[in-house]
Coordinates of C-alpha atoms in Angstrom, one line a residue:
M301 CA 1.1 -14.7 4.1
R302 CA -0.1 -12.4 0.9
P303 CA 2.4 -10.4 -0.8
V304 CA 3.4 -7.2 0.7
L305 CA 5.0 -3.7 -0.4
V306 CA 7.6 -2.5 1.5
D307 CA 8.2 0.6 2.7
T308 CA 11.8 2.8 3.2
S309 CA 10.8 2.5 6.3
A310 CA 11.0 -1.5 6.8
Y311 CA 13.8 -1.9 4.6
V312 CA 15.2 0.1 7.1
A313 CA 13.6 -2.0 10.2
L314 CA 14.7 -4.7 8.5
L315 CA 18.7 -3.7 8.2
R316 CA 18.7 -3.0 12.1
G317 CA 17.5 -5.9 12.7
E318 CA 13.5 -4.9 14.3
P319 CA 12.1 -8.4 14.8
E320 CA 8.3 -7.8 13.6
I321 CA 9.9 -6.9 10.5
V322 CA 12.4 -9.5 9.9
E323 CA 9.0 -11.9 10.7
V324 CA 7.0 -10.3 8.3
L325 CA 9.1 -10.6 5.7
A326 CA 10.5 -14.0 6.1
R327 CA 7.0 -15.1 6.0
A328 CA 5.7 -13.4 3.1
Y329 CA 5.9 -15.0 0.0
L330 CA 6.5 -12.2 -2.0
L331 CA 8.1 -8.5 -1.2
Y332 CA 7.2 -5.8 -3.2
L333 CA 9.3 -2.6 -3.4
N334 CA 8.6 -0.3 -5.8
S335 CA 10.5 2.7 -8.0
I336 CA 9.8 5.1 -5.2
V337 CA 11.0 3.3 -2.6
L338 CA 13.8 2.6 -4.4
G339 CA 14.6 6.2 -4.9
E340 CA 14.6 6.9 -1.8
L341 CA 16.8 4.5 -0.5
L342 CA 19.4 5.4 -3.2
A343 CA 19.1 9.1 -2.0
G344 CA 19.9 7.8 1.7
F345 CA 22.9 6.3 0.4
A346 CA 23.9 9.0 -1.6
A347 CA 23.7 11.2 1.3
G348 CA 25.3 9.1 4.2
T349 CA 28.4 7.5 4.4
R350 CA 28.4 4.3 3.6
D351 CA 26.7 4.2 -0.4
A352 CA 29.2 1.3 -1.2
S353 CA 28.0 -1.4 1.3
N354 CA 24.3 -0.1 1.3
R355 CA 24.0 -0.4 -2.4
A356 CA 25.6 -3.9 -2.0
Q357 CA 23.4 -5.0 0.2
L358 CA 20.4 -4.1 -1.1
S359 CA 21.2 -5.5 -4.6
R360 CA 21.6 -8.7 -2.6
F361 CA 18.2 -8.2 -1.2
L362 CA 16.5 -7.0 -5.2
A363 CA 18.5 -10.5 -5.8
S364 CA 16.0 -12.7 -4.2
P365 CA 13.2 -14.4 -6.5
R366 CA 10.6 -13.2 -4.1
V367 CA 11.3 -9.9 -4.0
V368 CA 9.7 -7.4 -7.4
V369 CA 10.5 -4.4 -8.0
L370 CA 7.5 -2.2 -8.8
N371 CA 7.4 0.8 -11.9
V372 CA 4.7 3.4 -12.0
T373 CA 2.3 2.9 -14.5
D374 CA -1.1 4.4 -16.1
E375 CA -2.7 3.4 -13.2
T376 CA -0.8 3.9 -10.3
A377 CA -1.3 7.5 -11.7
D378 CA -4.8 6.9 -11.6
R379 CA -4.6 5.9 -8.0
Y380 CA -2.0 9.2 -6.6
A381 CA -5.0 11.0 -8.3
L382 CA -7.5 9.5 -6.0
V383 CA -5.3 9.1 -3.4
Y384 CA -4.3 12.8 -3.3
A385 CA -7.6 14.1 -3.9
S386 CA -9.2 12.4 -0.4
L387 CA -6.7 13.8 0.8
R388 CA -7.4 17.0 0.1
R389 CA -11.2 16.7 1.1
K390 CA -10.3 15.2 4.3
R391 CA -7.3 18.5 4.7
Q392 CA -4.9 15.9 5.8
P393 CA -2.1 16.3 3.5
M394 CA 0.5 13.5 3.2
P395 CA 4.2 13.7 0.8
T396 CA 4.3 13.4 -2.6
N397 CA 7.2 10.3 -2.7
D398 CA 4.0 8.7 0.7
L399 CA 1.3 9.2 -2.1
W400 CA 3.1 7.5 -5.0
I401 CA 3.8 4.4 -2.6
A402 CA 0.2 4.4 -1.1
A403 CA -1.2 4.0 -5.0
S404 CA 1.3 1.8 -5.6
A405 CA 0.1 -1.2 -2.7
L406 CA -3.7 0.1 -3.7
E407 CA -3.1 -0.9 -7.7
R408 CA -1.5 -4.4 -6.7
G409 CA -4.4 -4.6 -3.7
V410 CA -1.5 -5.5 -1.1
A411 CA -0.6 -4.7 2.4
L412 CA 1.9 -1.8 2.7
L413 CA 4.3 -2.7 5.8
T414 CA 5.6 0.5 7.2
L415 CA 6.4 2.3 10.8
D416 CA 5.2 5.7 9.4
E417 CA 1.7 6.1 10.7
R418 CA 1.0 8.3 8.1
F419 CA -0.2 6.0 5.8
A420 CA -3.2 4.9 7.9
R421 CA -4.8 8.2 6.4
V422 CA -5.3 6.6 3.2
D423 CA -8.4 5.3 2.6
G424 CA -8.6 1.2 2.1
L425 CA -4.9 0.5 2.8
R426 CA -3.7 -2.0 4.9
V427 CA -0.9 -0.6 6.6
G428 CA 1.0 -2.2 10.0
R429 CA 4.9 -3.5 10.9
R430 CA 3.4 -7.1 12.4
A431 CA 1.9 -9.4 10.3
G432 CA -1.7 -9.5 12.7
D433 CA -1.8 -5.7 11.1
L434 CA -1.7 -6.8 7.3
R435 CA -4.5 -9.6 7.1
P436 CA -7.5 -8.4 4.9
S437 CA -10.3 -7.7 7.0
M438 CA -13.2 -10.9 6.0
F439 CA -15.5 -8.2 5.0
E440 CA -13.0 -6.5 2.8
Q441 CA -14.2 -6.6 -0.8
T442 CA -11.8 -6.7 -4.1
P443 CA -14.0 -4.2 -5.9
R444 CA -14.7 -5.6 -9.4
R445 CA -13.1 -3.9 -12.5
W446 CA -15.5 -2.3 -15.1
P447 CA -14.5 -3.1 -18.6
A448 CA -10.6 -1.7 -20.0
G449 CA -10.7 2.2 -20.2
F450 CA -13.4 3.3 -17.8
G451 CA -11.0 4.1 -14.8
A452 CA -14.9 3.1 -12.6
H453 CA -15.0 0.4 -10.2
R454 CA -18.6 -1.1 -8.5
Q455 CA -19.0 -0.4 -5.2
V456 CA -21.0 -2.5 -3.0
D457 CA -22.4 -0.4 0.2
V458 CA -23.1 -2.9 3.0
N459 CA -25.6 -1.0 5.9
E460 CA -28.1 -1.9 8.1
D461 CA -31.6 -0.5 8.1
R462 CA -33.8 0.5 11.5
S463 CA -34.7 -2.9 12.2
G464 CA -31.0 -4.3 11.8
R465 CA -31.5 -6.2 8.9
E466 CA -28.2 -5.9 6.4
T467 CA -28.7 -4.0 2.7
R468 CA -26.7 -4.0 -0.2
R469 CA -26.2 -1.1 -2.7
A470 CA -24.8 -0.9 -6.0
S471 CA -23.2 1.4 -7.5
A472 CA -20.3 2.8 -10.2
V473 CA -18.0 5.1 -8.8
A474 CA -14.8 6.9 -9.8
L475 CA -13.3 5.1 -6.6
S476 CA -14.0 5.2 -3.0
F477 CA -11.5 3.6 -1.2
R478 CA -14.4 2.7 1.3

């Protein structure tokens, strides 16, 4: 199974032993946690009554060679801005931390393992809690990068004309997440 980004809710579900989450985490060859998820977990530990044991358990998880902690980059920030603007246009606000988590997954091109249904509102983000939810569509296209510094992607729109024939139109866009 392809790599996944683990959301805070999925990590907590792992600790509870939820079978769907355990299965996905066992099958994925690489597990990403971003610094935002790490911060949410540590904040929860600090506010709770089992800070030391929770931190120890998290340290064991992070020590796995399959787990990679992602930092926020300039590209993550660019994705954040685009996701924010898209959701704002749709009048579907999302908590700031969730925007950063979605932006990280989009930056890496990985699915987001989460129990939070809010993430489904983010265009182009594969989300779910089961292995079947996280598989890429056979029709999904990976956007091609323009030369560094442009911050744009090539997008191919595939539609059918009135006679049912497939038509393709390429255009350069800032990023549409379709």
